[in-house]
Short mmCIF file of N, CA and C and ligand atoms in Angstrom, two decimals:
data_model
loop_
_atom_site.label_atom_id
_atom_site.label_comp_id
_atom_site.label_asym_id
_atom_site.label_seq_id
_atom_site.Cartn_x
_atom_site.Cartn_y
_atom_site.Cartn_z
N MET N 1 99.35 191.87 -72.26
CA MET N 1 98.46 192.81 -72.82
C MET N 1 98.36 194.08 -71.89
N ALA N 2 98.37 193.69 -70.53
CA ALA N 2 98.20 194.76 -69.48
C ALA N 2 99.40 195.73 -69.57
N SER N 3 100.55 195.15 -69.82
CA SER N 3 101.76 196.03 -69.86
C SER N 3 101.73 196.88 -71.10
N PHE N 4 101.18 196.34 -72.29
CA PHE N 4 101.10 197.10 -73.47
C PHE N 4 100.09 198.33 -73.27
N ASP N 5 98.98 198.01 -72.60
CA ASP N 5 98.03 199.12 -72.26
C ASP N 5 98.70 200.18 -71.39
N ARG N 6 99.42 199.66 -70.42
CA ARG N 6 100.02 200.60 -69.44
C ARG N 6 101.06 201.53 -70.25
N ASN N 7 101.90 200.82 -71.03
CA ASN N 7 102.90 201.64 -71.81
C ASN N 7 102.28 202.63 -72.70
N PHE N 8 101.16 202.22 -73.32
CA PHE N 8 100.44 203.10 -74.27
C PHE N 8 99.84 204.26 -73.44
N GLU N 9 99.29 203.95 -72.39
CA GLU N 9 98.75 205.05 -71.50
C GLU N 9 99.79 206.05 -71.13
N THR N 10 100.93 205.51 -70.60
CA THR N 10 101.95 206.36 -70.16
C THR N 10 102.44 207.30 -71.29
N ALA N 11 102.62 206.69 -72.48
CA ALA N 11 103.08 207.45 -73.61
C ALA N 11 102.05 208.54 -73.99
N ALA N 12 100.77 208.12 -73.94
CA ALA N 12 99.69 209.10 -74.27
C ALA N 12 99.66 210.22 -73.29
N ARG N 13 99.86 209.83 -71.95
CA ARG N 13 99.83 210.99 -70.92
C ARG N 13 100.99 211.88 -71.11
N ARG N 14 102.14 211.30 -71.40
CA ARG N 14 103.35 212.18 -71.59
C ARG N 14 103.17 213.13 -72.76
N LEU N 15 102.65 212.57 -73.86
CA LEU N 15 102.35 213.41 -75.02
C LEU N 15 101.32 214.55 -74.61
N ALA N 16 100.25 214.11 -73.84
CA ALA N 16 99.28 215.09 -73.42
C ALA N 16 99.81 216.29 -72.60
N MET N 17 100.85 215.86 -71.79
CA MET N 17 101.44 216.85 -70.93
C MET N 17 102.28 217.87 -71.69
N LEU N 18 102.97 217.31 -72.76
CA LEU N 18 103.87 218.14 -73.60
C LEU N 18 103.19 219.06 -74.60
N THR N 19 101.95 218.63 -75.02
CA THR N 19 101.31 219.37 -76.04
C THR N 19 99.83 219.78 -75.55
N SER N 20 99.52 221.02 -76.01
CA SER N 20 98.18 221.52 -75.58
C SER N 20 97.21 221.00 -76.78
N ARG N 21 95.93 220.97 -76.43
CA ARG N 21 94.99 220.51 -77.45
C ARG N 21 94.96 221.53 -78.66
N ARG N 22 95.12 222.84 -78.21
CA ARG N 22 95.06 223.85 -79.21
C ARG N 22 96.22 223.67 -80.25
N SER N 23 97.39 223.32 -79.78
CA SER N 23 98.53 223.13 -80.75
C SER N 23 98.30 221.98 -81.58
N VAL N 24 97.67 220.91 -81.05
CA VAL N 24 97.46 219.68 -81.92
C VAL N 24 96.45 220.10 -83.07
N ILE N 25 95.42 220.78 -82.69
CA ILE N 25 94.44 221.23 -83.68
C ILE N 25 95.04 222.08 -84.68
N ALA N 26 95.93 222.98 -84.21
CA ALA N 26 96.68 224.02 -85.12
C ALA N 26 97.50 223.18 -86.10
N ARG N 27 98.22 222.15 -85.59
CA ARG N 27 99.09 221.31 -86.45
C ARG N 27 98.37 220.60 -87.52
N ILE N 28 97.21 219.99 -87.14
CA ILE N 28 96.31 219.30 -88.05
C ILE N 28 95.90 220.34 -89.13
N GLY N 29 95.46 221.43 -88.69
CA GLY N 29 94.98 222.42 -89.64
C GLY N 29 96.08 222.84 -90.64
N LYS N 30 97.32 222.91 -90.14
CA LYS N 30 98.40 223.33 -91.05
C LYS N 30 98.67 222.14 -92.06
N LEU N 31 98.57 220.95 -91.55
CA LEU N 31 98.82 219.80 -92.48
C LEU N 31 97.77 219.75 -93.57
N LEU N 32 96.50 219.99 -93.13
CA LEU N 32 95.47 219.94 -94.16
C LEU N 32 95.60 221.02 -95.21
N LEU N 33 95.97 222.30 -94.65
CA LEU N 33 96.08 223.39 -95.54
C LEU N 33 97.31 223.11 -96.49
N GLY N 34 98.33 222.59 -95.98
CA GLY N 34 99.54 222.21 -96.83
C GLY N 34 99.23 221.28 -97.93
N ALA N 35 98.34 220.20 -97.51
CA ALA N 35 98.02 219.15 -98.58
C ALA N 35 97.16 219.83 -99.68
N ALA N 36 96.22 220.72 -99.18
CA ALA N 36 95.37 221.30 -100.21
C ALA N 36 96.14 222.24 -101.20
N VAL N 37 97.21 222.88 -100.61
CA VAL N 37 98.01 223.76 -101.53
C VAL N 37 98.91 222.94 -102.40
N ILE N 38 99.55 221.88 -101.84
CA ILE N 38 100.50 221.09 -102.60
C ILE N 38 99.90 220.05 -103.63
N ALA N 39 98.80 219.47 -103.21
CA ALA N 39 98.20 218.43 -104.01
C ALA N 39 97.97 218.78 -105.43
N PRO N 40 97.40 219.95 -105.82
CA PRO N 40 97.29 220.32 -107.25
C PRO N 40 98.51 220.47 -107.98
N LEU N 41 99.63 220.66 -107.24
CA LEU N 41 100.93 220.86 -107.95
C LEU N 41 101.63 219.61 -108.27
N LEU N 42 101.19 218.49 -107.63
CA LEU N 42 101.89 217.18 -107.81
C LEU N 42 101.68 216.64 -109.25
N PRO N 43 102.72 216.05 -109.80
CA PRO N 43 102.64 215.66 -111.23
C PRO N 43 101.75 214.36 -111.32
N MET N 44 100.41 214.48 -111.19
CA MET N 44 99.57 213.35 -111.32
C MET N 44 98.72 213.47 -112.63
N ASP N 45 98.36 212.25 -113.11
CA ASP N 45 97.60 212.28 -114.45
C ASP N 45 96.15 212.57 -114.14
N ARG N 46 95.70 213.81 -114.48
CA ARG N 46 94.30 214.12 -114.26
C ARG N 46 93.50 214.19 -115.52
N SER N 47 94.02 213.65 -116.61
CA SER N 47 93.33 213.69 -117.86
C SER N 47 92.04 212.86 -117.89
N PHE N 48 91.80 211.94 -116.84
CA PHE N 48 90.62 211.20 -116.88
C PHE N 48 89.40 212.10 -116.85
N ARG N 49 89.63 213.35 -116.24
CA ARG N 49 88.54 214.28 -116.08
C ARG N 49 88.06 214.71 -117.48
N ALA N 50 89.03 215.07 -118.31
CA ALA N 50 88.70 215.52 -119.67
C ALA N 50 88.10 214.33 -120.43
N LEU N 51 88.67 213.17 -120.30
CA LEU N 51 88.19 212.03 -121.04
C LEU N 51 86.78 211.66 -120.71
N ALA N 52 86.40 211.84 -119.44
CA ALA N 52 85.05 211.48 -119.06
C ALA N 52 84.02 212.36 -119.79
N SER N 53 84.37 213.58 -120.20
CA SER N 53 83.48 214.44 -120.80
C SER N 53 83.53 214.37 -122.32
N THR N 54 84.63 213.80 -122.91
CA THR N 54 84.75 213.86 -124.33
C THR N 54 84.57 212.49 -125.02
N VAL N 55 84.86 211.38 -124.30
CA VAL N 55 84.73 210.07 -124.94
C VAL N 55 83.33 209.71 -125.16
N PRO N 56 82.85 209.70 -126.46
CA PRO N 56 81.45 209.43 -126.68
C PRO N 56 81.20 207.91 -126.71
N ASP N 57 79.94 207.61 -126.55
CA ASP N 57 79.54 206.23 -126.65
C ASP N 57 79.74 205.78 -128.14
N GLU N 58 80.17 204.58 -128.48
CA GLU N 58 80.42 204.17 -129.87
C GLU N 58 79.22 204.32 -130.71
N ASN N 59 78.04 204.14 -130.19
CA ASN N 59 76.83 204.29 -131.00
C ASN N 59 76.62 205.73 -131.47
N GLU N 60 77.19 206.71 -130.70
CA GLU N 60 77.11 208.13 -131.03
C GLU N 60 77.95 208.45 -132.28
N MET N 61 78.83 207.53 -132.69
CA MET N 61 79.75 207.78 -133.81
C MET N 61 79.39 206.88 -135.01
N ASP N 62 78.21 206.26 -134.95
CA ASP N 62 77.85 205.31 -136.00
C ASP N 62 76.70 206.02 -136.86
N PRO N 63 77.01 206.48 -138.08
CA PRO N 63 75.96 207.20 -138.84
C PRO N 63 74.80 206.37 -139.29
N GLY N 64 74.82 205.05 -139.06
CA GLY N 64 73.79 204.20 -139.40
C GLY N 64 72.86 204.11 -138.26
N LYS N 65 73.04 204.62 -137.16
CA LYS N 65 72.25 204.43 -135.99
C LYS N 65 71.47 205.73 -135.65
N CYS N 66 70.28 205.56 -135.05
CA CYS N 66 69.52 206.68 -134.52
C CYS N 66 70.28 207.45 -133.44
N SER N 67 71.14 206.70 -132.71
CA SER N 67 71.88 207.34 -131.62
C SER N 67 73.08 208.17 -132.14
N TYR N 68 73.41 208.21 -133.48
CA TYR N 68 74.49 208.99 -134.02
C TYR N 68 74.28 210.46 -133.56
N TRP N 69 75.39 211.00 -133.18
CA TRP N 69 75.27 212.35 -132.59
C TRP N 69 74.53 213.38 -133.40
N LYS N 70 74.66 213.24 -134.82
CA LYS N 70 73.97 214.29 -135.68
C LYS N 70 72.44 214.09 -135.73
N HIS N 71 72.00 212.93 -135.18
CA HIS N 71 70.60 212.58 -135.28
C HIS N 71 69.82 212.95 -134.08
N CYS N 72 70.45 213.92 -133.31
CA CYS N 72 69.86 214.20 -131.90
C CYS N 72 68.53 214.81 -131.99
N ALA N 73 68.17 215.57 -133.02
CA ALA N 73 66.87 216.13 -133.11
C ALA N 73 65.98 215.68 -134.28
N LEU N 74 66.29 214.39 -134.62
CA LEU N 74 65.64 213.92 -135.86
C LEU N 74 64.33 213.14 -135.57
N ASP N 75 63.43 213.41 -136.39
CA ASP N 75 62.07 212.74 -136.37
C ASP N 75 61.85 212.27 -137.80
N GLY N 76 62.29 211.03 -138.18
CA GLY N 76 62.09 210.67 -139.56
C GLY N 76 62.93 209.40 -139.82
N MET N 77 63.00 208.94 -141.07
CA MET N 77 63.69 207.72 -141.46
C MET N 77 65.00 208.04 -142.08
N LEU N 78 66.04 207.33 -141.75
CA LEU N 78 67.37 207.61 -142.26
C LEU N 78 67.47 207.35 -143.79
N CYS N 79 67.90 208.27 -144.56
CA CYS N 79 67.96 208.04 -146.00
C CYS N 79 69.03 207.02 -146.37
N SER N 80 69.98 206.89 -145.37
CA SER N 80 71.00 205.80 -145.67
C SER N 80 70.44 204.43 -145.64
N CYS N 81 69.30 204.25 -145.16
CA CYS N 81 68.50 202.98 -145.09
C CYS N 81 67.60 202.87 -146.28
N CYS N 82 67.49 203.93 -147.07
CA CYS N 82 66.38 203.99 -148.09
C CYS N 82 66.90 204.23 -149.47
N GLY N 83 68.20 203.87 -149.69
CA GLY N 83 68.84 203.99 -151.02
C GLY N 83 69.59 205.27 -151.19
N GLY N 84 69.55 206.12 -150.30
CA GLY N 84 70.34 207.38 -150.40
C GLY N 84 71.48 207.27 -149.39
N SER N 85 71.98 208.40 -148.81
CA SER N 85 72.98 208.36 -147.80
C SER N 85 72.57 209.35 -146.67
N GLY N 86 73.54 209.54 -145.81
CA GLY N 86 73.23 210.46 -144.70
C GLY N 86 72.90 211.87 -145.18
N HIS N 87 73.55 212.27 -146.38
CA HIS N 87 73.29 213.60 -146.86
C HIS N 87 72.79 213.68 -148.28
N GLU N 88 72.35 212.52 -148.92
CA GLU N 88 71.89 212.53 -150.24
C GLU N 88 70.51 211.77 -150.30
N CYS N 89 69.65 212.41 -150.98
CA CYS N 89 68.24 211.79 -151.06
C CYS N 89 68.35 210.50 -152.04
N PRO N 90 67.49 209.52 -151.77
CA PRO N 90 67.45 208.31 -152.70
C PRO N 90 67.05 208.72 -154.08
N PRO N 91 67.51 207.97 -155.11
CA PRO N 91 67.13 208.39 -156.56
C PRO N 91 65.64 208.40 -156.71
N GLY N 92 65.21 209.39 -157.48
CA GLY N 92 63.77 209.43 -157.69
C GLY N 92 63.05 210.35 -156.68
N THR N 93 63.78 210.88 -155.67
CA THR N 93 63.18 211.79 -154.78
C THR N 93 63.76 213.09 -154.79
N GLN N 94 63.12 214.05 -154.29
CA GLN N 94 63.60 215.51 -154.30
C GLN N 94 63.71 216.07 -152.98
N ILE N 95 64.72 216.92 -152.76
CA ILE N 95 64.90 217.40 -151.39
C ILE N 95 63.88 218.51 -151.15
N SER N 96 63.40 218.54 -149.85
CA SER N 96 62.36 219.51 -149.48
C SER N 96 62.91 220.83 -149.47
N SER N 97 62.02 221.87 -149.72
CA SER N 97 62.48 223.17 -149.78
C SER N 97 62.57 223.83 -148.39
N VAL N 98 61.95 223.25 -147.44
CA VAL N 98 62.05 223.76 -146.02
C VAL N 98 62.63 222.54 -145.15
N SER N 99 63.15 222.86 -144.01
CA SER N 99 63.65 221.78 -143.12
C SER N 99 63.59 222.30 -141.72
N TRP N 100 63.95 221.30 -140.81
CA TRP N 100 63.96 221.57 -139.37
C TRP N 100 65.48 221.62 -138.98
N VAL N 101 65.74 222.43 -137.99
CA VAL N 101 67.14 222.54 -137.46
C VAL N 101 67.18 222.20 -135.93
N GLY N 102 68.31 221.54 -135.55
CA GLY N 102 68.56 221.24 -134.15
C GLY N 102 70.00 221.51 -133.80
N THR N 103 70.31 221.52 -132.58
CA THR N 103 71.71 221.69 -132.08
C THR N 103 72.18 220.44 -131.46
N CYS N 104 73.25 219.77 -132.05
CA CYS N 104 73.73 218.47 -131.61
C CYS N 104 75.10 218.59 -131.21
N ARG N 105 75.53 217.90 -130.24
CA ARG N 105 76.94 217.91 -129.70
C ARG N 105 77.70 216.68 -130.28
N ASN N 106 78.83 216.94 -130.85
CA ASN N 106 79.79 215.84 -131.26
C ASN N 106 80.66 215.54 -130.04
N GLY N 107 80.45 214.42 -129.45
CA GLY N 107 81.19 214.08 -128.28
C GLY N 107 82.65 213.99 -128.44
N ARG N 108 83.05 213.54 -129.65
CA ARG N 108 84.47 213.27 -129.90
C ARG N 108 85.21 214.59 -130.03
N GLU N 109 84.60 215.59 -130.66
CA GLU N 109 85.20 216.90 -130.78
C GLU N 109 84.84 217.85 -129.59
N ASN N 110 83.89 217.38 -128.85
CA ASN N 110 83.37 218.17 -127.77
C ASN N 110 82.90 219.58 -128.30
N LYS N 111 82.25 219.59 -129.39
CA LYS N 111 81.70 220.78 -130.05
C LYS N 111 80.28 220.57 -130.45
N SER N 112 79.51 221.63 -130.48
CA SER N 112 78.10 221.50 -130.92
C SER N 112 77.92 222.13 -132.36
N TYR N 113 76.99 221.58 -133.05
CA TYR N 113 76.76 222.01 -134.40
C TYR N 113 75.28 222.24 -134.57
N LEU N 114 74.98 223.19 -135.56
CA LEU N 114 73.58 223.38 -135.96
C LEU N 114 73.42 222.40 -137.12
N VAL N 115 72.40 221.49 -136.95
CA VAL N 115 72.18 220.40 -137.94
C VAL N 115 70.80 220.54 -138.55
N SER N 116 70.74 220.39 -139.87
CA SER N 116 69.38 220.59 -140.44
C SER N 116 68.91 219.13 -140.89
N TYR N 117 67.62 218.94 -140.73
CA TYR N 117 66.98 217.69 -141.07
C TYR N 117 66.06 218.01 -142.25
N THR N 118 66.38 217.57 -143.39
CA THR N 118 65.69 217.90 -144.61
C THR N 118 65.10 216.57 -145.26
N ASP N 119 63.79 216.72 -145.55
CA ASP N 119 63.09 215.59 -146.04
C ASP N 119 63.28 215.30 -147.52
N CYS N 120 63.31 214.08 -147.92
CA CYS N 120 63.30 213.72 -149.36
C CYS N 120 61.89 213.31 -149.83
N CYS N 121 61.50 213.91 -150.90
CA CYS N 121 59.97 213.84 -151.22
C CYS N 121 59.81 213.27 -152.60
N GLY N 122 58.57 212.81 -152.78
CA GLY N 122 58.16 212.38 -154.12
C GLY N 122 57.93 210.96 -154.22
N ARG N 123 58.28 210.12 -153.13
CA ARG N 123 58.09 208.72 -153.10
C ARG N 123 57.48 208.35 -151.70
N SER N 124 56.64 207.40 -151.62
CA SER N 124 56.04 207.13 -150.33
C SER N 124 57.02 206.72 -149.33
N SER N 125 56.66 206.73 -148.02
CA SER N 125 57.57 206.44 -146.97
C SER N 125 58.33 205.21 -147.11
N CYS N 126 59.74 205.36 -146.83
CA CYS N 126 60.58 204.23 -147.07
C CYS N 126 60.41 203.14 -146.01
N GLY N 127 60.03 203.53 -144.81
CA GLY N 127 59.62 202.56 -143.76
C GLY N 127 60.79 201.90 -143.05
N GLU N 128 62.01 202.33 -143.34
CA GLU N 128 63.20 201.76 -142.69
C GLU N 128 63.85 202.75 -141.71
N CYS N 129 64.46 202.35 -140.70
CA CYS N 129 65.34 203.07 -139.80
C CYS N 129 64.60 204.36 -139.31
N MET N 130 63.51 204.15 -138.66
CA MET N 130 62.74 205.31 -138.09
C MET N 130 63.45 205.75 -136.88
N CYS N 131 63.81 207.06 -136.84
CA CYS N 131 64.45 207.62 -135.65
C CYS N 131 63.61 208.72 -135.04
N ASN N 132 63.53 208.82 -133.76
CA ASN N 132 62.75 209.81 -133.04
C ASN N 132 63.40 210.33 -131.84
N SER N 133 64.51 211.15 -132.13
CA SER N 133 65.34 211.57 -130.93
C SER N 133 64.79 212.87 -130.42
N ASN N 134 64.52 213.88 -131.31
CA ASN N 134 63.71 215.06 -130.85
C ASN N 134 64.37 216.00 -129.74
N VAL N 135 65.62 216.00 -129.63
CA VAL N 135 66.23 216.94 -128.60
C VAL N 135 65.80 218.35 -128.92
N GLY N 136 65.23 219.08 -127.98
CA GLY N 136 64.83 220.44 -128.19
C GLY N 136 63.46 220.61 -128.75
N GLU N 137 62.77 219.49 -129.08
CA GLU N 137 61.47 219.65 -129.66
C GLU N 137 60.46 220.06 -128.59
N ARG N 138 59.40 220.74 -128.97
CA ARG N 138 58.31 221.07 -128.11
C ARG N 138 57.01 220.62 -128.71
N PRO N 139 55.98 220.55 -127.94
CA PRO N 139 54.68 219.98 -128.39
C PRO N 139 54.25 220.84 -129.54
N GLY N 140 53.29 220.28 -130.36
CA GLY N 140 52.78 220.80 -131.57
C GLY N 140 52.20 222.20 -131.37
N TYR N 141 51.67 222.55 -130.19
CA TYR N 141 51.14 223.84 -130.00
C TYR N 141 52.14 224.99 -129.88
N VAL N 142 53.46 224.61 -129.60
CA VAL N 142 54.58 225.60 -129.49
C VAL N 142 54.98 225.75 -130.96
N MET N 143 54.46 226.74 -131.69
CA MET N 143 54.68 227.02 -133.09
C MET N 143 56.21 227.15 -133.27
N GLY N 144 56.69 226.49 -134.30
CA GLY N 144 58.07 226.58 -134.72
C GLY N 144 59.03 225.77 -133.90
N ARG N 145 58.62 225.05 -132.97
CA ARG N 145 59.50 224.24 -132.16
C ARG N 145 59.14 222.70 -132.14
N HIS N 146 58.27 222.33 -133.19
CA HIS N 146 57.68 220.97 -133.28
C HIS N 146 58.24 220.40 -134.59
N ASN N 147 58.82 219.17 -134.50
CA ASN N 147 59.51 218.63 -135.69
C ASN N 147 58.81 217.50 -136.37
N ASP N 148 57.61 217.10 -135.75
CA ASP N 148 56.85 216.00 -136.35
C ASP N 148 56.04 216.45 -137.56
N ILE N 149 56.71 216.97 -138.48
CA ILE N 149 56.03 217.65 -139.56
C ILE N 149 56.68 217.12 -140.97
N ASN N 150 55.78 216.93 -141.92
CA ASN N 150 56.19 216.48 -143.25
C ASN N 150 56.71 217.82 -144.02
N TRP N 151 58.08 217.98 -144.11
CA TRP N 151 58.55 219.24 -144.73
C TRP N 151 58.43 219.18 -146.23
N CYS N 152 57.91 218.00 -146.74
CA CYS N 152 57.61 218.03 -148.16
C CYS N 152 56.35 218.79 -148.63
N VAL N 153 55.56 219.24 -147.60
CA VAL N 153 54.39 219.93 -147.92
C VAL N 153 54.62 221.26 -148.78
N ALA N 154 55.85 221.74 -148.69
CA ALA N 154 56.16 222.88 -149.46
C ALA N 154 56.61 222.56 -150.91
N ASN N 155 56.75 221.28 -151.20
CA ASN N 155 57.20 220.91 -152.53
C ASN N 155 56.02 220.53 -153.44
N ALA N 156 56.30 220.37 -154.75
CA ALA N 156 55.25 219.98 -155.70
C ALA N 156 54.87 218.55 -155.37
N GLU N 157 55.78 217.71 -155.08
CA GLU N 157 55.48 216.31 -154.78
C GLU N 157 55.53 216.25 -153.19
N THR N 158 54.39 216.05 -152.52
CA THR N 158 54.41 216.10 -151.07
C THR N 158 54.57 214.77 -150.27
N ALA N 159 54.70 213.76 -150.99
CA ALA N 159 54.90 212.38 -150.30
C ALA N 159 56.30 212.39 -149.61
N TYR N 160 56.34 211.93 -148.38
CA TYR N 160 57.57 211.86 -147.58
C TYR N 160 58.24 210.56 -147.81
N ASN N 161 59.51 210.50 -148.09
CA ASN N 161 60.28 209.23 -148.20
C ASN N 161 61.18 209.04 -147.00
N CYS N 162 62.17 209.97 -146.82
CA CYS N 162 63.15 209.82 -145.71
C CYS N 162 63.70 211.22 -145.41
N THR N 163 64.65 211.22 -144.50
CA THR N 163 65.26 212.44 -144.05
C THR N 163 66.83 212.38 -144.17
N VAL N 164 67.42 213.49 -144.57
CA VAL N 164 68.91 213.59 -144.67
C VAL N 164 69.35 214.63 -143.61
N THR N 165 70.60 214.45 -143.24
CA THR N 165 71.04 215.30 -142.08
C THR N 165 72.27 216.05 -142.54
N LEU N 166 72.31 217.39 -142.45
CA LEU N 166 73.33 218.24 -142.91
C LEU N 166 73.88 219.17 -141.84
N ILE N 167 75.18 219.38 -141.72
CA ILE N 167 75.68 220.39 -140.74
C ILE N 167 75.54 221.74 -141.42
N VAL N 168 74.96 222.68 -140.79
CA VAL N 168 74.73 224.00 -141.38
C VAL N 168 75.53 225.08 -140.66
N GLY N 169 76.02 224.76 -139.47
CA GLY N 169 76.86 225.79 -138.71
C GLY N 169 77.51 225.08 -137.39
N VAL N 170 78.44 225.96 -136.97
CA VAL N 170 79.11 225.49 -135.73
C VAL N 170 78.62 226.41 -134.62
N VAL N 171 78.37 225.83 -133.47
CA VAL N 171 77.90 226.61 -132.36
C VAL N 171 79.16 227.06 -131.53
N GLU N 172 79.43 228.36 -131.44
CA GLU N 172 80.70 228.81 -130.80
C GLU N 172 80.49 228.75 -129.32
N1 ABN L 1 60.07 215.26 -141.22
C1 ABN L 1 59.72 214.00 -141.05
C2 ABN L 1 58.30 213.64 -141.10
C3 ABN L 1 57.63 213.36 -142.21
C4 ABN L 1 56.28 213.03 -142.14
C5 ABN L 1 55.62 213.08 -140.96
C6 ABN L 1 56.31 213.39 -139.76
C7 ABN L 1 57.64 213.68 -139.80
#
């Protein structure tokens, strides 16, 4: 072990005599700079970065769930659980003449949409699949930014049954 230490010391001293500290630092600097310049050019798969931002949770793609991407600003019951569908009122109800809108991101397309939440009116509350996601909602005293409202109040039949979700625009 002593001879190994001695040999190592001798080699280290020889190297120290041949090289200045400054030149070692300069070489390390050049190596780091070279790596930083060359690394981005290497043919490596970097697609995981894009995937991380676009692959949505599977619940975000299920229209029957409150976590469905289009339901991001919804406060109401899904008409698909009440005899209608995601975009059609149940038989015997009428679509409200006013509605609430929110901006929701479709994680699969990595695009945002303007989505309207329109109530179906004329029958009492369906009581199924209550969702309360409320992205972008503000308290009731912030006029026009509160969605806990029965939009059927503008209809002849004001009873609230459920809510349908429609895409009304693409956010560029
Ligand atoms: N827009 C859904 C709703 C209906 C009644 C009360 C609150 C919210």
